[in-house]
CSV table of C-alpha atoms in Angstrom, one decimal:
chain,number,residue,atom,x,y,z
A,37,MET,CA,61.0,-26.0,10.5
A,38,GLN,CA,62.7,-22.8,11.7
A,39,SER,CA,61.4,-21.2,14.9
A,40,TRP,CA,60.2,-17.6,15.0
A,41,SER,CA,62.1,-14.9,16.8
A,42,ALA,CA,60.9,-11.8,18.6
A,43,ASP,CA,61.4,-9.8,15.5
A,44,ASP,CA,59.2,-12.1,13.5
A,45,ALA,CA,56.2,-11.2,15.6
A,46,LEU,CA,56.4,-7.8,13.9
A,47,VAL,CA,55.7,-9.2,10.5
A,48,PRO,CA,52.3,-7.9,9.3
A,49,ARG,CA,49.6,-10.5,9.2
A,50,GLY,CA,46.8,-10.9,6.6
A,51,THR,CA,43.4,-12.4,5.9
A,52,GLU,CA,43.5,-12.8,2.2
A,53,THR,CA,43.2,-16.1,0.3
A,54,VAL,CA,46.4,-17.4,-1.2
A,55,LEU,CA,47.0,-20.2,-3.7
A,56,LEU,CA,50.3,-21.9,-3.0
A,57,VAL,CA,51.7,-24.1,-5.8
A,58,GLU,CA,54.8,-26.1,-4.9
A,59,ASP,CA,55.9,-29.5,-6.1
A,60,GLU,CA,58.2,-30.3,-3.2
A,61,PRO,CA,56.0,-31.7,-0.3
A,62,LEU,CA,58.2,-30.5,2.5
A,63,VAL,CA,58.6,-27.0,1.1
A,64,ARG,CA,54.8,-26.8,0.5
A,65,GLU,CA,54.1,-27.9,4.0
A,66,VAL,CA,56.5,-25.3,5.6
A,67,ALA,CA,55.1,-22.5,3.4
A,68,LEU,CA,51.5,-23.6,4.2
A,69,HIS,CA,52.3,-23.5,7.9
A,70,ILE,CA,53.9,-20.0,7.7
A,71,LEU,CA,50.9,-18.6,5.7
A,72,GLN,CA,48.3,-20.1,8.0
A,73,GLU,CA,50.2,-18.8,11.1
A,74,GLN,CA,50.1,-15.3,9.5
A,75,GLY,CA,46.3,-15.6,9.2
A,76,TYR,CA,45.9,-16.3,5.5
A,77,THR,CA,43.4,-18.7,4.0
A,78,VAL,CA,45.5,-21.1,1.9
A,79,LEU,CA,44.6,-23.2,-1.1
A,80,GLU,CA,47.4,-25.6,-2.0
A,81,ALA,CA,48.4,-27.4,-5.2
A,82,GLU,CA,51.3,-29.7,-6.0
A,83,ASN,CA,51.6,-28.6,-9.7
A,84,GLY,CA,50.3,-26.2,-12.2
A,85,VAL,CA,47.5,-28.5,-13.5
A,86,ASP,CA,46.0,-28.8,-10.0
A,87,ALA,CA,46.4,-25.1,-9.5
A,88,LEU,CA,44.4,-24.4,-12.7
A,89,ARG,CA,41.7,-26.8,-11.5
A,90,ILE,CA,41.5,-24.9,-8.1
A,91,THR,CA,41.3,-21.5,-9.8
A,92,HIS,CA,38.4,-22.8,-11.9
A,93,GLU,CA,36.7,-24.3,-8.8
A,94,TYR,CA,37.1,-20.9,-7.0
A,95,ALA,CA,36.1,-18.8,-10.0
A,96,GLY,CA,34.3,-15.7,-8.6
A,97,ALA,CA,36.0,-16.0,-5.2
A,98,THR,CA,38.9,-13.8,-4.5
A,99,ILE,CA,42.3,-15.4,-4.6
A,100,ALA,CA,44.4,-12.4,-3.9
A,101,LEU,CA,47.8,-14.0,-4.4
A,102,LEU,CA,49.3,-16.9,-6.4
A,103,ILE,CA,52.6,-18.2,-4.9
A,104,THR,CA,54.2,-20.6,-7.3
A,105,ASP,CA,57.5,-22.4,-7.8
A,106,VAL,CA,59.1,-21.5,-11.1
A,107,VAL,CA,60.3,-25.0,-12.2
A,108,MET,CA,57.7,-27.8,-11.8
A,109,PRO,CA,56.8,-30.9,-13.7
A,110,GLN,CA,53.8,-30.8,-16.1
A,111,MET,CA,53.5,-27.0,-16.1
A,112,GLY,CA,56.1,-24.5,-15.0
A,113,GLY,CA,55.3,-21.4,-13.0
A,114,LYS,CA,55.5,-18.9,-15.9
A,115,MET,CA,52.9,-20.9,-18.0
A,116,LEU,CA,50.7,-21.3,-15.0
A,117,VAL,CA,50.7,-17.5,-14.3
A,118,GLU,CA,50.0,-16.7,-17.9
A,119,GLN,CA,46.9,-18.9,-17.8
A,120,VAL,CA,45.7,-17.8,-14.4
A,121,THR,CA,46.2,-14.1,-15.2
A,122,SER,CA,44.3,-14.4,-18.5
A,123,VAL,CA,41.2,-15.4,-16.4
A,124,ASP,CA,42.0,-13.2,-13.3
A,125,PRO,CA,44.1,-10.2,-14.3
A,126,ASN,CA,44.0,-8.8,-10.8
A,127,ILE,CA,45.6,-11.7,-9.1
A,128,LYS,CA,49.0,-10.9,-7.6
A,129,VAL,CA,51.9,-13.3,-8.1
A,130,LEU,CA,55.0,-14.3,-6.2
A,131,PHE,CA,57.5,-16.8,-7.7
A,132,ILE,CA,59.7,-18.9,-5.4
A,133,SER,CA,62.6,-21.0,-6.6
A,134,GLY,CA,65.8,-22.7,-5.4
A,135,TYR,CA,67.5,-21.4,-8.6
A,136,ALA,CA,69.2,-18.0,-8.4
A,137,THR,CA,67.2,-15.0,-9.8
A,138,ASP,CA,69.9,-14.2,-12.4
A,139,ALA,CA,69.8,-17.8,-13.8
A,140,ILE,CA,66.0,-17.8,-14.1
A,141,VAL,CA,66.0,-14.5,-15.9
A,142,GLN,CA,68.9,-15.4,-18.2
A,143,HIS,CA,67.1,-18.6,-19.2
A,144,GLY,CA,63.9,-16.7,-20.0
A,145,GLN,CA,61.9,-18.3,-17.1
A,146,LEU,CA,61.0,-14.9,-15.7
A,147,GLU,CA,61.1,-11.2,-16.7
A,148,PRO,CA,63.4,-8.9,-14.8
A,149,GLY,CA,61.7,-7.2,-11.9
A,150,THR,CA,59.2,-10.0,-11.3
A,151,ASN,CA,58.2,-10.7,-7.6
A,152,PHE,CA,60.6,-13.4,-6.6
A,153,LEU,CA,61.9,-15.1,-3.4
A,154,SER,CA,64.8,-17.5,-3.4
A,155,LYS,CA,64.5,-20.8,-1.5
A,156,PRO,CA,65.5,-21.6,1.2
A,157,PHE,CA,63.8,-18.7,3.0
A,158,THR,CA,63.2,-17.9,6.6
A,159,PRO,CA,59.6,-17.8,7.9
A,160,ALA,CA,59.9,-14.0,8.5
A,161,ALA,CA,61.4,-13.3,5.0
A,162,PHE,CA,58.6,-15.3,3.4
A,163,ALA,CA,55.9,-13.7,5.4
A,164,ARG,CA,57.3,-10.2,4.7
A,165,LYS,CA,57.6,-10.8,1.0
A,166,VAL,CA,54.0,-12.1,0.8
A,167,ARG,CA,52.8,-9.0,2.6
A,168,GLU,CA,54.9,-6.8,0.4
A,169,VAL,CA,53.4,-8.3,-2.8
A,170,LEU,CA,49.9,-8.1,-1.5
A,171,ASP,CA,50.3,-4.5,-0.4
A,172,ALA,CA,51.8,-3.3,-3.8
A,173,GLU,CA,49.6,-1.2,-6.0
A,174,ALA,CA,47.6,-3.2,-8.5
A,175,GLY,CA,48.8,-1.2,-11.5
A,176,SER,CA,52.5,-1.6,-10.6
A,177,SER,CA,52.5,-5.4,-10.7
A,178,PRO,CA,55.6,-6.7,-12.4
A,179,MET,CA,53.5,-9.5,-13.9
A,180,LYS,CA,52.0,-6.9,-16.4
A,181,SER,CA,55.2,-7.3,-18.4
A,182,MET,CA,54.5,-11.0,-18.9
A,183,ARG,CA,51.3,-10.4,-20.7
């Protein structure tokens, strides 16, 4: 795990609840640690099916952000987001992937302009992107184009 630098202390913190969906255990563990260090409450799932179960268990509670890998077994990130946003249209979404943005868009996995962060990422870059997505205006969410 990468260590934080002095500049990283300037990354805005948060208190929102985040659902983290990542099939790679090490990546999920690192992302979980970063989010918790930044003050977020984190729910975690290793695949889309588990994530849907969690969203149903927490129905009525506010999950502010869904962070999901794009390519996962059982259910990919795009399908997961379509199902979650049909139940909770206000949830914000951040896709993460080891594949390049252009490749994902060209293969129809994501729409251009979707909130996306490439892996590997630094703790500071991840924390900043999470905060950026959470702070974006609700009506300007790029996920609207997926519905």
